[in-house]
Amino acid sequence: NAAPVYLTFTNSGTSAFKGALLTTDNNTGKLNIRMAGAENSRQILRITNSSTTSFYEAQSSSTKNVSNDGIGKVTVDSGRIDIGMFNDKSAGDIYLNGGKLSAIGLDSEVGTLAANSLVWGAGTLVVDFSENGADLLQLAGALSILESSTLEISASAADLLGWGISEGSKYTIITFDPNSGISQDDINSIKISAQSGIDAELVAILDESNNISGIGLQFVQVPEPSTFAAIFALVAAFAAFMSRKR
């Protein structure tokens, strides 16, 4: 049996790929992904369908069959990676050890990422928003929350208000197997990172048997336009004062 195939990204900046990722049928598993980029690097990975089922390999003078059936294990150590896949294809187990992970749509910033499981360590899960909703991480299996987990709200207060998102708005951001054993204390341990003026809390989502099967994000505070106007007025007044002083 051939060894599993690993694709490692070591970006120093932002890079984007949109296309099919094919593996030969003699491999033991799907293509595994690892993000190990610089601190502020980003890899956008939009995986699309393909009609290609084989190719001719000159080295062996033979035809190889290929498949395009999602990806395997995803490991995020550093940098940021955004993943979106066609037809609700799924990733394998995700290990968020560091860096940042986000779902993305094939043609939009907001999307759904399906995966088998997530071990959420010292990394950050980034959630994008739009007028149509928010990113969703959809796990078929377990969620494990370790220490130093962070969730980042990737939107400004002005953007949220423009999309009709205000205090009390609630979004499901992760779903998982209710047998994961996640408690409200686990959810409370997740740090929320947001821009100035935005306050939100994470809440448990219960299934019909009252087991926790998801995590929702509810906005507690989103500054109103009048608040922005007051801030801008203060900034303008201060700038005028400093100009006169000079």
PDB file of C-alpha atoms in Angstrom:
ATOM      1  CA  ASN A   1       0.000   0.000   0.000  1.00  0.00           C
ATOM      2  CA  ALA A   2       1.187   3.519  -0.814  1.00  0.00           C
ATOM      3  CA  ALA A   3       1.804   5.966   2.024  1.00  0.00           C
ATOM      4  CA  PRO A   4      -0.807   8.673   2.698  1.00  0.00           C
ATOM      5  CA  VAL A   5      -0.344  11.863   0.692  1.00  0.00           C
ATOM      6  CA  TYR A   6       0.273  15.156   2.539  1.00  0.00           C
ATOM      7  CA  LEU A   7      -0.013  18.664   1.092  1.00  0.00           C
ATOM      8  CA  THR A   8       1.702  21.220   3.357  1.00  0.00           C
ATOM      9  CA  PHE A   9       1.281  24.984   2.950  1.00  0.00           C
ATOM     10  CA  THR A  10       4.146  27.165   4.216  1.00  0.00           C
ATOM     11  CA  ASN A  11       2.821  30.521   3.000  1.00  0.00           C
ATOM     12  CA  SER A  12       4.517  33.809   3.805  1.00  0.00           C
ATOM     13  CA  GLY A  13       1.553  35.821   2.426  1.00  0.00           C
ATOM     14  CA  THR A  14      -1.931  35.200   1.025  1.00  0.00           C
ATOM     15  CA  SER A  15      -2.522  32.602  -1.669  1.00  0.00           C
ATOM     16  CA  ALA A  16      -5.716  31.217  -3.199  1.00  0.00           C
ATOM     17  CA  PHE A  17      -6.490  27.975  -5.025  1.00  0.00           C
ATOM     18  CA  LYS A  18      -9.757  26.997  -6.680  1.00  0.00           C
ATOM     19  CA  GLY A  19      -9.863  23.683  -8.459  1.00  0.00           C
ATOM     20  CA  ALA A  20      -9.906  19.925  -8.021  1.00  0.00           C
ATOM     21  CA  LEU A  21      -7.501  17.988  -5.798  1.00  0.00           C
ATOM     22  CA  LEU A  22      -7.139  14.501  -7.252  1.00  0.00           C
ATOM     23  CA  THR A  23      -5.405  11.470  -5.764  1.00  0.00           C
ATOM     24  CA  THR A  24      -4.554   8.202  -7.479  1.00  0.00           C
ATOM     25  CA  ASP A  25      -6.690   5.258  -6.499  1.00  0.00           C
ATOM     26  CA  ASN A  26      -3.700   3.245  -5.232  1.00  0.00           C
ATOM     27  CA  ASN A  27      -3.313   5.595  -2.239  1.00  0.00           C
ATOM     28  CA  THR A  28      -4.485   4.323   1.134  1.00  0.00           C
ATOM     29  CA  GLY A  29      -6.490   7.449   1.958  1.00  0.00           C
ATOM     30  CA  LYS A  30      -7.548  10.908   0.914  1.00  0.00           C
ATOM     31  CA  LEU A  31      -5.248  13.889   0.524  1.00  0.00           C
ATOM     32  CA  ASN A  32      -4.202  15.233   3.928  1.00  0.00           C
ATOM     33  CA  ILE A  33      -3.747  18.998   4.430  1.00  0.00           C
ATOM     34  CA  ARG A  34      -1.355  20.805   6.772  1.00  0.00           C
ATOM     35  CA  MET A  35      -1.152  24.585   7.282  1.00  0.00           C
ATOM     36  CA  ALA A  36       2.220  25.741   8.615  1.00  0.00           C
ATOM     37  CA  GLY A  37       2.521  29.286   7.315  1.00  0.00           C
ATOM     38  CA  ALA A  38       3.888  32.539   8.684  1.00  0.00           C
ATOM     39  CA  GLU A  39       1.956  34.324  11.436  1.00  0.00           C
ATOM     40  CA  ASN A  40      -0.137  36.546   9.141  1.00  0.00           C
ATOM     41  CA  SER A  41      -0.253  34.224   6.142  1.00  0.00           C
ATOM     42  CA  ARG A  42      -3.455  32.879   4.627  1.00  0.00           C
ATOM     43  CA  GLN A  43      -4.305  30.010   2.285  1.00  0.00           C
ATOM     44  CA  ILE A  44      -7.728  30.001   0.618  1.00  0.00           C
ATOM     45  CA  LEU A  45      -8.611  26.510  -0.594  1.00  0.00           C
ATOM     46  CA  ARG A  46     -11.778  26.098  -2.663  1.00  0.00           C
ATOM     47  CA  ILE A  47     -12.036  22.485  -3.797  1.00  0.00           C
ATOM     48  CA  THR A  48     -14.261  21.985  -6.856  1.00  0.00           C
ATOM     49  CA  ASN A  49     -15.569  18.959  -8.733  1.00  0.00           C
ATOM     50  CA  SER A  50     -13.768  17.435 -11.714  1.00  0.00           C
ATOM     51  CA  SER A  51     -14.769  15.186 -14.569  1.00  0.00           C
ATOM     52  CA  THR A  52     -11.220  13.774 -14.789  1.00  0.00           C
ATOM     53  CA  THR A  53     -11.109  10.095 -13.832  1.00  0.00           C
ATOM     54  CA  SER A  54      -7.667   9.100 -15.121  1.00  0.00           C
ATOM     55  CA  PHE A  55      -4.384  10.385 -16.532  1.00  0.00           C
ATOM     56  CA  TYR A  56      -1.421   8.963 -18.404  1.00  0.00           C
ATOM     57  CA  GLU A  57       1.790   8.715 -16.385  1.00  0.00           C
ATOM     58  CA  ALA A  58       4.807   8.898 -18.668  1.00  0.00           C
ATOM     59  CA  GLN A  59       7.227   7.591 -16.045  1.00  0.00           C
ATOM     60  CA  SER A  60       5.432   4.263 -15.740  1.00  0.00           C
ATOM     61  CA  SER A  61       3.922   4.336 -19.240  1.00  0.00           C
ATOM     62  CA  SER A  62       0.548   3.528 -17.760  1.00  0.00           C
ATOM     63  CA  THR A  63      -2.854   5.047 -17.120  1.00  0.00           C
ATOM     64  CA  LYS A  64      -3.683   5.936 -13.508  1.00  0.00           C
ATOM     65  CA  ASN A  65      -7.192   6.202 -12.132  1.00  0.00           C
ATOM     66  CA  VAL A  66      -7.867   9.201  -9.880  1.00  0.00           C
ATOM     67  CA  SER A  67     -10.605  10.244  -7.473  1.00  0.00           C
ATOM     68  CA  ASN A  68     -11.883  13.544  -6.119  1.00  0.00           C
ATOM     69  CA  ASP A  69     -13.656  12.647  -2.916  1.00  0.00           C
ATOM     70  CA  GLY A  70     -12.915  15.397  -0.424  1.00  0.00           C
ATOM     71  CA  ILE A  71      -9.814  15.575   1.747  1.00  0.00           C
ATOM     72  CA  GLY A  72      -8.438  13.641   4.690  1.00  0.00           C
ATOM     73  CA  LYS A  73      -6.907  14.906   7.896  1.00  0.00           C
ATOM     74  CA  VAL A  74      -6.476  18.670   8.291  1.00  0.00           C
ATOM     75  CA  THR A  75      -3.792  19.962  10.659  1.00  0.00           C
ATOM     76  CA  VAL A  76      -3.479  23.684  11.377  1.00  0.00           C
ATOM     77  CA  ASP A  77      -0.284  24.666  13.186  1.00  0.00           C
ATOM     78  CA  SER A  78       0.265  28.296  12.099  1.00  0.00           C
ATOM     79  CA  GLY A  79      -1.095  30.794   9.580  1.00  0.00           C
ATOM     80  CA  ARG A  80      -4.714  30.820   8.454  1.00  0.00           C
ATOM     81  CA  ILE A  81      -6.456  28.393   6.120  1.00  0.00           C
ATOM     82  CA  ASP A  82      -9.981  28.766   4.666  1.00  0.00           C
ATOM     83  CA  ILE A  83     -11.521  25.577   3.263  1.00  0.00           C
ATOM     84  CA  GLY A  84     -14.617  25.074   1.123  1.00  0.00           C
ATOM     85  CA  MET A  85     -15.654  21.967  -0.821  1.00  0.00           C
ATOM     86  CA  PHE A  86     -18.146  21.071  -3.530  1.00  0.00           C
ATOM     87  CA  ASN A  87     -21.330  19.074  -2.998  1.00  0.00           C
ATOM     88  CA  ASP A  88     -20.943  19.028   0.784  1.00  0.00           C
ATOM     89  CA  LYS A  89     -17.826  16.850   0.558  1.00  0.00           C
ATOM     90  CA  SER A  90     -16.205  16.277   3.905  1.00  0.00           C
ATOM     91  CA  ALA A  91     -12.781  16.598   5.450  1.00  0.00           C
ATOM     92  CA  GLY A  92     -11.496  13.989   7.880  1.00  0.00           C
ATOM     93  CA  ASP A  93     -10.377  14.781  11.410  1.00  0.00           C
ATOM     94  CA  ILE A  94      -9.301  18.401  12.025  1.00  0.00           C
ATOM     95  CA  TYR A  95      -6.556  19.318  14.496  1.00  0.00           C
ATOM     96  CA  LEU A  96      -6.562  23.042  15.283  1.00  0.00           C
ATOM     97  CA  ASN A  97      -3.270  23.206  17.182  1.00  0.00           C
ATOM     98  CA  GLY A  98      -2.512  26.861  16.397  1.00  0.00           C
ATOM     99  CA  GLY A  99      -3.086  29.408  13.663  1.00  0.00           C
ATOM    100  CA  LYS A 100      -6.573  29.962  12.277  1.00  0.00           C
ATOM    101  CA  LEU A 101      -9.230  27.890  10.483  1.00  0.00           C
ATOM    102  CA  SER A 102     -12.313  29.144   8.664  1.00  0.00           C
ATOM    103  CA  ALA A 103     -15.012  27.767   6.403  1.00  0.00           C
ATOM    104  CA  ILE A 104     -15.495  29.466   3.034  1.00  0.00           C
ATOM    105  CA  GLY A 105     -17.972  29.190   0.178  1.00  0.00           C
ATOM    106  CA  LEU A 106     -16.936  28.283  -3.354  1.00  0.00           C
ATOM    107  CA  ASP A 107     -18.098  31.712  -4.518  1.00  0.00           C
ATOM    108  CA  SER A 108     -18.432  33.668  -1.270  1.00  0.00           C
ATOM    109  CA  GLU A 109     -16.686  34.370   2.036  1.00  0.00           C
ATOM    110  CA  VAL A 110     -19.368  32.582   4.057  1.00  0.00           C
ATOM    111  CA  GLY A 111     -19.610  28.822   3.784  1.00  0.00           C
ATOM    112  CA  THR A 112     -20.072  25.438   5.466  1.00  0.00           C
ATOM    113  CA  LEU A 113     -17.167  23.120   6.199  1.00  0.00           C
ATOM    114  CA  ALA A 114     -18.093  19.496   6.849  1.00  0.00           C
ATOM    115  CA  ALA A 115     -15.608  17.285   8.687  1.00  0.00           C
ATOM    116  CA  ASN A 116     -15.456  14.120  10.726  1.00  0.00           C
ATOM    117  CA  SER A 117     -14.251  15.662  13.997  1.00  0.00           C
ATOM    118  CA  LEU A 118     -12.408  18.616  15.538  1.00  0.00           C
ATOM    119  CA  VAL A 119      -9.752  18.687  18.232  1.00  0.00           C
ATOM    120  CA  TRP A 120      -9.736  22.378  19.120  1.00  0.00           C
ATOM    121  CA  GLY A 121      -6.513  23.296  20.821  1.00  0.00           C
ATOM    122  CA  ALA A 122      -4.641  26.617  20.911  1.00  0.00           C
ATOM    123  CA  GLY A 123      -5.887  27.653  17.465  1.00  0.00           C
ATOM    124  CA  THR A 124      -8.592  30.105  16.421  1.00  0.00           C
ATOM    125  CA  LEU A 125     -11.817  29.313  14.585  1.00  0.00           C
ATOM    126  CA  VAL A 126     -12.712  32.317  12.410  1.00  0.00           C
ATOM    127  CA  VAL A 127     -16.411  32.913  11.685  1.00  0.00           C
ATOM    128  CA  ASP A 128     -17.359  35.146   8.740  1.00  0.00           C
ATOM    129  CA  PHE A 129     -20.766  36.813   8.450  1.00  0.00           C
ATOM    130  CA  SER A 130     -22.897  38.214   5.639  1.00  0.00           C
ATOM    131  CA  GLU A 131     -26.495  39.222   5.039  1.00  0.00           C
ATOM    132  CA  ASN A 132     -27.165  35.535   4.293  1.00  0.00           C
ATOM    133  CA  GLY A 133     -25.818  34.101   7.547  1.00  0.00           C
ATOM    134  CA  ALA A 134     -22.579  32.888   9.093  1.00  0.00           C
ATOM    135  CA  ASP A 135     -19.946  30.213   8.613  1.00  0.00           C
ATOM    136  CA  LEU A 136     -20.862  26.753   9.872  1.00  0.00           C
ATOM    137  CA  LEU A 137     -18.560  23.915  10.927  1.00  0.00           C
ATOM    138  CA  GLN A 138     -20.545  20.691  10.574  1.00  0.00           C
ATOM    139  CA  LEU A 139     -19.008  17.710  12.371  1.00  0.00           C
ATOM    140  CA  ALA A 140     -20.285  14.181  11.856  1.00  0.00           C
ATOM    141  CA  GLY A 141     -18.367  13.032  14.914  1.00  0.00           C
ATOM    142  CA  ALA A 142     -16.914  14.454  18.087  1.00  0.00           C
ATOM    143  CA  LEU A 143     -15.825  17.910  19.160  1.00  0.00           C
ATOM    144  CA  SER A 144     -13.012  18.162  21.709  1.00  0.00           C
ATOM    145  CA  ILE A 145     -12.263  21.547  23.305  1.00  0.00           C
ATOM    146  CA  LEU A 146      -8.817  21.927  24.844  1.00  0.00           C
ATOM    147  CA  GLU A 147      -7.295  24.886  26.657  1.00  0.00           C
ATOM    148  CA  SER A 148      -6.704  28.242  24.914  1.00  0.00           C
ATOM    149  CA  SER A 149      -9.367  27.795  22.221  1.00  0.00           C
ATOM    150  CA  THR A 150     -10.438  31.050  20.555  1.00  0.00           C
ATOM    151  CA  LEU A 151     -13.331  32.039  18.295  1.00  0.00           C
ATOM    152  CA  GLU A 152     -12.874  35.164  16.157  1.00  0.00           C
ATOM    153  CA  ILE A 153     -15.813  37.199  14.825  1.00  0.00           C
ATOM    154  CA  SER A 154     -14.600  38.361  11.416  1.00  0.00           C
ATOM    155  CA  ALA A 155     -16.749  41.454  10.905  1.00  0.00           C
ATOM    156  CA  SER A 156     -16.897  45.071  11.992  1.00  0.00           C
ATOM    157  CA  ALA A 157     -19.833  46.591  13.864  1.00  0.00           C
ATOM    158  CA  ALA A 158     -20.670  48.666  10.765  1.00  0.00           C
ATOM    159  CA  ASP A 159     -20.739  45.501   8.609  1.00  0.00           C
ATOM    160  CA  LEU A 160     -22.999  43.678  11.062  1.00  0.00           C
ATOM    161  CA  LEU A 161     -25.470  46.568  11.178  1.00  0.00           C
ATOM    162  CA  GLY A 162     -25.422  46.803   7.380  1.00  0.00           C
ATOM    163  CA  TRP A 163     -26.388  43.119   7.181  1.00  0.00           C
ATOM    164  CA  GLY A 164     -29.221  43.568   9.667  1.00  0.00           C
ATOM    165  CA  ILE A 165     -27.350  41.833  12.496  1.00  0.00           C
ATOM    166  CA  SER A 166     -28.073  43.446  15.855  1.00  0.00           C
ATOM    167  CA  GLU A 167     -28.327  42.673  19.558  1.00  0.00           C
ATOM    168  CA  GLY A 168     -30.060  39.333  20.086  1.00  0.00           C
ATOM    169  CA  SER A 169     -29.152  37.890  16.660  1.00  0.00           C
ATOM    170  CA  LYS A 170     -28.152  34.241  17.061  1.00  0.00           C
ATOM    171  CA  TYR A 171     -26.292  31.877  14.706  1.00  0.00           C
ATOM    172  CA  THR A 172     -25.365  28.208  14.845  1.00  0.00           C
ATOM    173  CA  ILE A 173     -21.623  28.006  14.217  1.00  0.00           C
ATOM    174  CA  ILE A 174     -20.733  24.383  15.094  1.00  0.00           C
ATOM    175  CA  THR A 175     -22.736  21.156  15.141  1.00  0.00           C
ATOM    176  CA  PHE A 176     -21.361  17.823  16.407  1.00  0.00           C
ATOM    177  CA  ASP A 177     -22.206  14.402  17.807  1.00  0.00           C
ATOM    178  CA  PRO A 178     -24.108  14.887  21.090  1.00  0.00           C
ATOM    179  CA  ASN A 179     -22.040  12.031  22.548  1.00  0.00           C
ATOM    180  CA  SER A 180     -18.980  14.311  22.459  1.00  0.00           C
ATOM    181  CA  GLY A 181     -19.516  15.079  26.148  1.00  0.00           C
ATOM    182  CA  ILE A 182     -19.255  18.847  25.665  1.00  0.00           C
ATOM    183  CA  SER A 183     -20.512  20.865  28.645  1.00  0.00           C
ATOM    184  CA  GLN A 184     -21.506  24.505  29.064  1.00  0.00           C
ATOM    185  CA  ASP A 185     -18.274  24.975  31.025  1.00  0.00           C
ATOM    186  CA  ASP A 186     -16.326  23.775  27.961  1.00  0.00           C
ATOM    187  CA  ILE A 187     -18.185  26.292  25.827  1.00  0.00           C
ATOM    188  CA  ASN A 188     -17.587  29.067  28.357  1.00  0.00           C
ATOM    189  CA  SER A 189     -13.844  28.345  28.213  1.00  0.00           C
ATOM    190  CA  ILE A 190     -13.672  29.468  24.570  1.00  0.00           C
ATOM    191  CA  LYS A 191     -12.327  33.005  24.261  1.00  0.00           C
ATOM    192  CA  ILE A 192     -14.194  35.330  21.877  1.00  0.00           C
ATOM    193  CA  SER A 193     -12.178  37.799  19.799  1.00  0.00           C
ATOM    194  CA  ALA A 194     -14.131  40.659  18.215  1.00  0.00           C
ATOM    195  CA  GLN A 195     -13.616  44.211  17.030  1.00  0.00           C
ATOM    196  CA  SER A 196     -14.284  47.160  19.324  1.00  0.00           C
ATOM    197  CA  GLY A 197     -17.902  47.651  20.340  1.00  0.00           C
ATOM    198  CA  ILE A 198     -19.000  44.089  19.556  1.00  0.00           C
ATOM    199  CA  ASP A 199     -19.955  41.821  22.435  1.00  0.00           C
ATOM    200  CA  ALA A 200     -21.187  38.251  21.987  1.00  0.00           C
ATOM    201  CA  GLU A 201     -21.619  35.052  23.960  1.00  0.00           C
ATOM    202  CA  LEU A 202     -21.498  31.359  23.091  1.00  0.00           C
ATOM    203  CA  VAL A 203     -24.505  29.233  23.994  1.00  0.00           C
ATOM    204  CA  ALA A 204     -25.220  25.507  23.943  1.00  0.00           C
ATOM    205  CA  ILE A 205     -27.573  24.106  21.320  1.00  0.00           C
ATOM    206  CA  LEU A 206     -29.571  21.101  22.568  1.00  0.00           C
ATOM    207  CA  ASP A 207     -31.012  18.174  20.642  1.00  0.00           C
ATOM    208  CA  GLU A 208     -34.394  16.581  21.332  1.00  0.00           C
ATOM    209  CA  SER A 209     -32.914  14.657  24.283  1.00  0.00           C
ATOM    210  CA  ASN A 210     -31.443  17.843  25.794  1.00  0.00           C
ATOM    211  CA  ASN A 211     -27.893  16.787  24.936  1.00  0.00           C
ATOM    212  CA  ILE A 212     -25.508  19.471  23.703  1.00  0.00           C
ATOM    213  CA  SER A 213     -25.105  18.956  19.958  1.00  0.00           C
ATOM    214  CA  GLY A 214     -23.940  22.376  18.822  1.00  0.00           C
ATOM    215  CA  ILE A 215     -22.627  25.804  19.721  1.00  0.00           C
ATOM    216  CA  GLY A 216     -24.415  29.028  18.883  1.00  0.00           C
ATOM    217  CA  LEU A 217     -23.148  32.589  18.908  1.00  0.00           C
ATOM    218  CA  GLN A 218     -25.483  35.308  20.141  1.00  0.00           C
ATOM    219  CA  PHE A 219     -24.709  39.012  19.846  1.00  0.00           C
ATOM    220  CA  VAL A 220     -25.120  40.877  23.120  1.00  0.00           C
ATOM    221  CA  GLN A 221     -24.015  44.291  21.869  1.00  0.00           C
ATOM    222  CA  VAL A 222     -23.635  45.832  18.414  1.00  0.00           C
ATOM    223  CA  PRO A 223     -23.160  49.633  18.419  1.00  0.00           C
ATOM    224  CA  GLU A 224     -25.982  51.595  16.804  1.00  0.00           C
ATOM    225  CA  PRO A 225     -25.265  54.055  13.963  1.00  0.00           C
ATOM    226  CA  SER A 226     -25.729  56.949  16.414  1.00  0.00           C
ATOM    227  CA  THR A 227     -22.799  55.583  18.419  1.00  0.00           C
ATOM    228  CA  PHE A 228     -20.593  55.624  15.342  1.00  0.00           C
ATOM    229  CA  ALA A 229     -21.694  59.174  14.573  1.00  0.00           C
ATOM    230  CA  ALA A 230     -20.753  60.290  18.083  1.00  0.00           C
ATOM    231  CA  ILE A 231     -17.354  58.608  17.844  1.00  0.00           C
ATOM    232  CA  PHE A 232     -16.633  60.162  14.448  1.00  0.00           C
ATOM    233  CA  ALA A 233     -17.688  63.579  15.785  1.00  0.00           C
ATOM    234  CA  LEU A 234     -15.284  63.271  18.701  1.00  0.00           C
ATOM    235  CA  VAL A 235     -12.455  62.213  16.397  1.00  0.00           C
ATOM    236  CA  ALA A 236     -13.175  65.110  14.038  1.00  0.00           C
ATOM    237  CA  ALA A 237     -13.319  67.593  16.934  1.00  0.00           C
ATOM    238  CA  PHE A 238     -10.022  66.328  18.310  1.00  0.00           C
ATOM    239  CA  ALA A 239      -8.382  66.551  14.881  1.00  0.00           C
ATOM    240  CA  ALA A 240      -9.614  70.125  14.448  1.00  0.00           C
ATOM    241  CA  PHE A 241      -8.343  71.055  17.912  1.00  0.00           C
ATOM    242  CA  MET A 242      -4.901  69.651  17.190  1.00  0.00           C
ATOM    243  CA  SER A 243      -4.819  71.434  13.824  1.00  0.00           C
ATOM    244  CA  ARG A 244      -5.568  74.793  15.485  1.00  0.00           C
ATOM    245  CA  LYS A 245      -2.989  74.114  18.176  1.00  0.00           C
ATOM    246  CA  ARG A 246      -0.303  73.613  15.541  1.00  0.00           C
TER     247      ARG A 246
END
